[in-house]
Coordinates of C-alpha atoms in Angstrom, one line a residue:
S7 CA -53.7 14.0 -73.0
G8 CA -51.2 11.1 -73.0
E9 CA -49.8 12.4 -76.4
A10 CA -49.1 15.9 -74.9
V11 CA -47.4 14.3 -71.9
L12 CA -45.3 12.1 -74.1
A13 CA -44.3 15.1 -76.3
A14 CA -43.2 17.1 -73.2
L15 CA -41.1 14.5 -71.6
P16 CA -37.3 15.5 -71.4
A17 CA -34.8 13.9 -73.8
T18 CA -33.0 12.1 -71.0
R19 CA -34.6 10.3 -68.2
S20 CA -31.8 10.8 -65.6
V21 CA -30.7 13.5 -63.3
G22 CA -27.1 13.2 -62.7
S23 CA -26.5 9.3 -61.9
K24 CA -30.2 8.9 -60.9
P25 CA -33.2 7.8 -63.0
F26 CA -36.0 10.4 -63.6
A27 CA -39.5 9.4 -64.4
V28 CA -43.1 10.9 -64.9
E29 CA -46.3 9.1 -64.3
G30 CA -49.9 10.1 -64.6
L31 CA -53.2 9.8 -62.9
P32 CA -55.8 8.8 -65.4
L33 CA -59.0 10.8 -65.6
N34 CA -61.1 7.8 -64.8
G35 CA -58.8 5.8 -62.6
N36 CA -56.9 5.8 -59.3
D37 CA -53.7 4.1 -60.1
W38 CA -50.5 6.0 -61.4
E39 CA -49.2 4.7 -64.6
S40 CA -46.4 5.5 -67.2
P41 CA -48.0 8.0 -69.8
R42 CA -49.4 6.3 -72.9
P43 CA -51.3 7.6 -76.0
G44 CA -55.0 7.6 -75.9
Q45 CA -55.2 8.3 -72.2
R46 CA -56.2 11.6 -70.4
Y47 CA -54.5 12.4 -67.1
R48 CA -55.9 14.7 -64.3
A49 CA -52.6 14.8 -62.4
L50 CA -49.0 14.1 -63.1
Q51 CA -46.0 13.2 -60.8
A52 CA -42.4 13.6 -61.4
G53 CA -39.8 11.5 -59.4
V54 CA -36.3 11.2 -59.1
Q55 CA -34.6 8.0 -57.3
L56 CA -33.1 9.0 -53.9
A57 CA -30.2 6.5 -54.0
N58 CA -28.5 3.6 -56.0
R59 CA -25.0 2.2 -56.1
A60 CA -23.5 5.5 -57.2
G61 CA -24.6 7.0 -53.9
A62 CA -27.3 9.3 -52.5
L63 CA -29.2 12.1 -54.3
N64 CA -27.1 15.3 -53.5
D65 CA -27.9 19.0 -53.7
I66 CA -26.8 19.5 -57.2
E67 CA -28.9 16.5 -58.5
F68 CA -31.8 17.7 -56.5
S69 CA -31.6 21.1 -58.1
E70 CA -31.3 19.5 -61.6
F71 CA -34.4 17.5 -60.8
V72 CA -36.2 20.8 -60.0
V73 CA -35.1 22.3 -63.2
K74 CA -36.1 19.4 -65.2
A75 CA -39.4 18.9 -63.6
Q76 CA -40.3 22.6 -63.8
A77 CA -39.6 22.6 -67.5
F78 CA -41.8 19.7 -68.1
A79 CA -44.5 21.3 -65.9
D80 CA -44.2 24.5 -68.1
A81 CA -44.5 22.4 -71.2
V82 CA -47.8 20.8 -70.1
G83 CA -49.3 23.7 -68.3
A84 CA -48.9 22.4 -64.9
T85 CA -48.1 23.8 -61.5
P86 CA -45.5 21.8 -59.7
D87 CA -45.3 21.3 -55.8
F88 CA -41.8 20.5 -54.9
P89 CA -40.7 19.0 -51.6
D90 CA -38.1 20.5 -49.3
M91 CA -34.5 19.9 -50.7
R92 CA -32.9 19.5 -47.2
A93 CA -35.5 16.9 -46.1
E94 CA -35.1 14.9 -49.3
V95 CA -31.4 15.0 -49.4
A96 CA -31.3 13.8 -45.8
R97 CA -33.9 11.0 -46.6
A98 CA -31.6 10.1 -49.6
R99 CA -28.5 9.9 -47.3
E100 CA -30.4 7.7 -44.8
L101 CA -31.6 5.3 -47.5
D102 CA -28.0 5.2 -49.0
A103 CA -26.6 4.4 -45.5
F104 CA -29.1 1.5 -45.1
A105 CA -28.4 0.3 -48.6
S106 CA -24.6 0.4 -48.1
G107 CA -25.0 -2.0 -45.1
H108 CA -27.3 -4.3 -46.8
D109 CA -26.0 -4.8 -50.4
A110 CA -24.6 -8.2 -51.1
Q111 CA -23.1 -9.8 -54.1
L112 CA -22.1 -13.3 -53.4
G113 CA -19.4 -15.1 -55.5
I114 CA -17.7 -18.5 -55.3
T115 CA -15.0 -20.0 -57.5
L116 CA -14.5 -23.4 -58.9
R117 CA -11.0 -24.4 -59.4
A118 CA -9.6 -27.4 -61.3
R119 CA -7.8 -30.1 -59.1
R120 CA -5.8 -31.5 -62.0
A121 CA -6.5 -31.2 -65.6
A122 CA -7.6 -27.7 -67.0
W123 CA -11.1 -27.6 -68.8
S124 CA -12.0 -26.1 -72.0
P125 CA -14.9 -23.7 -72.5
G126 CA -17.0 -26.3 -74.2
Y127 CA -16.5 -28.9 -71.3
V128 CA -17.6 -26.2 -68.8
A129 CA -20.7 -25.2 -71.0
Q130 CA -21.5 -29.0 -71.4
H131 CA -21.6 -29.7 -67.7
A132 CA -23.3 -26.4 -66.7
A133 CA -26.0 -26.9 -69.4
Q134 CA -26.8 -30.2 -67.8
I135 CA -27.8 -28.6 -64.5
G136 CA -29.8 -25.8 -66.3
F137 CA -27.4 -23.0 -67.2
V138 CA -27.9 -21.4 -70.8
A139 CA -25.6 -19.2 -72.8
G140 CA -25.7 -15.5 -71.6
A141 CA -25.5 -12.5 -73.7
L142 CA -21.6 -12.1 -73.3
P143 CA -18.9 -14.5 -74.2
G144 CA -17.8 -16.6 -71.0
R145 CA -21.2 -16.1 -69.4
M146 CA -23.9 -18.5 -68.6
V147 CA -27.1 -18.0 -66.6
L148 CA -29.6 -19.8 -64.6
S149 CA -32.9 -18.3 -65.5
A150 CA -35.5 -17.2 -63.0
S151 CA -38.7 -19.0 -62.9
Q152 CA -40.5 -16.1 -64.5
P153 CA -39.6 -14.6 -67.8
G154 CA -38.1 -11.0 -67.7
L155 CA -36.5 -11.2 -64.1
P156 CA -32.8 -11.2 -63.6
P157 CA -31.1 -14.6 -63.6
V158 CA -30.8 -16.6 -60.4
L159 CA -27.2 -17.4 -60.8
V160 CA -24.4 -16.4 -63.3
L161 CA -21.5 -18.7 -64.2
G162 CA -18.5 -16.9 -65.7
F163 CA -15.1 -17.7 -67.2
D164 CA -12.4 -16.0 -69.2
P165 CA -14.1 -14.3 -72.3
Q166 CA -10.9 -14.5 -74.3
A167 CA -11.0 -18.2 -73.9
A168 CA -14.5 -18.5 -75.1
M169 CA -13.8 -16.1 -78.1
A170 CA -10.6 -18.1 -79.2
D171 CA -10.2 -19.2 -82.7
D172 CA -10.3 -22.7 -81.4
P173 CA -12.0 -22.6 -77.9
E174 CA -11.4 -26.2 -77.3
Q175 CA -7.7 -25.6 -77.2
S176 CA -8.1 -23.0 -74.5
A177 CA -7.4 -24.0 -70.9
L178 CA -9.5 -22.9 -67.9
R179 CA -8.5 -23.5 -64.5
E180 CA -11.3 -21.7 -62.7
V181 CA -14.8 -20.6 -63.2
S182 CA -17.0 -18.4 -61.1
L183 CA -20.5 -18.6 -59.8
S184 CA -22.1 -15.3 -58.7
L185 CA -25.5 -14.5 -57.0
E186 CA -26.7 -10.9 -57.0
V187 CA -28.5 -11.3 -53.7
T188 CA -30.7 -8.2 -53.7
H189 CA -31.9 -8.9 -57.4
V190 CA -33.3 -12.4 -56.9
T191 CA -36.4 -13.2 -54.9
R192 CA -36.0 -15.3 -51.8
A193 CA -38.7 -17.6 -53.2
E194 CA -36.1 -18.9 -55.8
Q195 CA -34.0 -20.2 -53.2
P196 CA -31.0 -18.8 -54.8
F197 CA -28.3 -19.7 -52.3
L198 CA -29.2 -23.3 -51.9
R199 CA -29.2 -23.5 -55.7
L200 CA -25.7 -21.9 -55.8
R201 CA -24.5 -24.6 -53.4
Q202 CA -26.1 -27.4 -55.2
A203 CA -24.8 -26.0 -58.7
A204 CA -21.2 -25.6 -57.1
Q205 CA -21.2 -29.1 -55.7
A206 CA -22.6 -30.7 -59.0
L207 CA -19.9 -28.9 -61.1
A208 CA -17.2 -29.7 -58.7
E209 CA -18.0 -33.5 -58.6
A210 CA -18.5 -33.6 -62.6
M211 CA -15.4 -31.8 -63.4
D212 CA -13.2 -32.8 -60.7
G213 CA -12.9 -29.4 -59.1
V214 CA -12.8 -27.6 -55.7
V215 CA -15.1 -24.9 -54.4
T216 CA -13.3 -22.0 -53.0
D217 CA -13.6 -18.4 -52.0
D218 CA -11.8 -15.6 -54.1
S219 CA -8.7 -16.3 -52.4
G220 CA -8.6 -19.9 -53.1
A221 CA -9.4 -21.1 -49.7
P222 CA -11.8 -24.1 -49.9
L223 CA -15.3 -23.5 -48.6
S224 CA -16.4 -26.0 -46.1
A225 CA -20.0 -27.1 -45.5
D226 CA -20.0 -25.3 -42.2
T227 CA -18.9 -22.1 -43.8
M228 CA -21.5 -22.3 -46.4
D229 CA -24.1 -22.9 -43.6
R230 CA -22.9 -19.7 -41.9
I231 CA -23.1 -17.7 -45.1
G232 CA -26.7 -19.1 -45.6
A233 CA -27.7 -18.0 -42.1
D234 CA -26.3 -14.5 -42.8
L235 CA -28.2 -14.2 -45.9
E236 CA -31.6 -15.2 -44.1
A237 CA -31.0 -12.3 -41.8
L238 CA -30.3 -9.9 -44.6
Y239 CA -33.5 -10.9 -46.3
D240 CA -35.5 -10.2 -43.0
A241 CA -33.8 -6.8 -42.9
L242 CA -34.8 -6.1 -46.6
D243 CA -38.3 -7.4 -46.0
A244 CA -38.8 -5.1 -42.9
R245 CA -37.7 -2.1 -45.0
D246 CA -40.3 -3.0 -47.8
L247 CA -37.2 -3.5 -50.1
S248 CA -37.5 -7.3 -50.4
A249 CA -34.8 -9.0 -52.5
G250 CA -36.0 -9.3 -56.1
S251 CA -38.6 -6.6 -55.9
P252 CA -38.7 -3.7 -58.4
Q253 CA -37.6 -1.1 -55.7
A254 CA -34.8 -3.5 -54.5
R255 CA -33.6 -3.8 -58.1
R256 CA -33.8 -0.1 -58.6
L257 CA -32.0 0.8 -55.4
F258 CA -29.1 -1.9 -55.8
S259 CA -28.2 -0.9 -59.3

């Protein structure tokens, strides 16, 4: 029963730095699902993520996975069938190598040409192009078209300035715009919107668009970045890890 499965789940849903999960195959269904009350299951599967930004699944983590899955199986009266450790650890390393070469977090900086900005001034202009306040001070987000998905873009500035007793007396000379490439679906056109947001803010606030080191970003440079991103999207699609998909967000986390 779903109640028995839920009661037997381990207290922590991780193995080392990797997520651990259990799914059930309903008695009258063919789709694996997270266990839920009121359902009955004819088979269960336990899984551990092979890789994330903390690295590939290693021998110790695989052994911890076996111990945790075996304890769960014992609690529900099931017989586990484990894969070969060497093969899975090798698969994890291969996936990690691919992920390392295809992870992308893109950031640009908007710097004041002359007069510094206040947090309220930045927030006012950002709101005009669709940004809303984020959960943390000094952070605004451009939301995805579907609720519950990661933001398309993040605008950030000094959180100390945002939390000052009188924020309007705080001086900001730069703000950042960032895109978590692998977390945002291609359909959102995130890089185009990044360019448009940067240009709109630069014009409205008398700023200049630069890279992290302060060098201005020309249109040609932005075009080259856009072309590189298209190639990255193609590579992720070919690996069934399309940007913004649940599996891509798990891998690049």
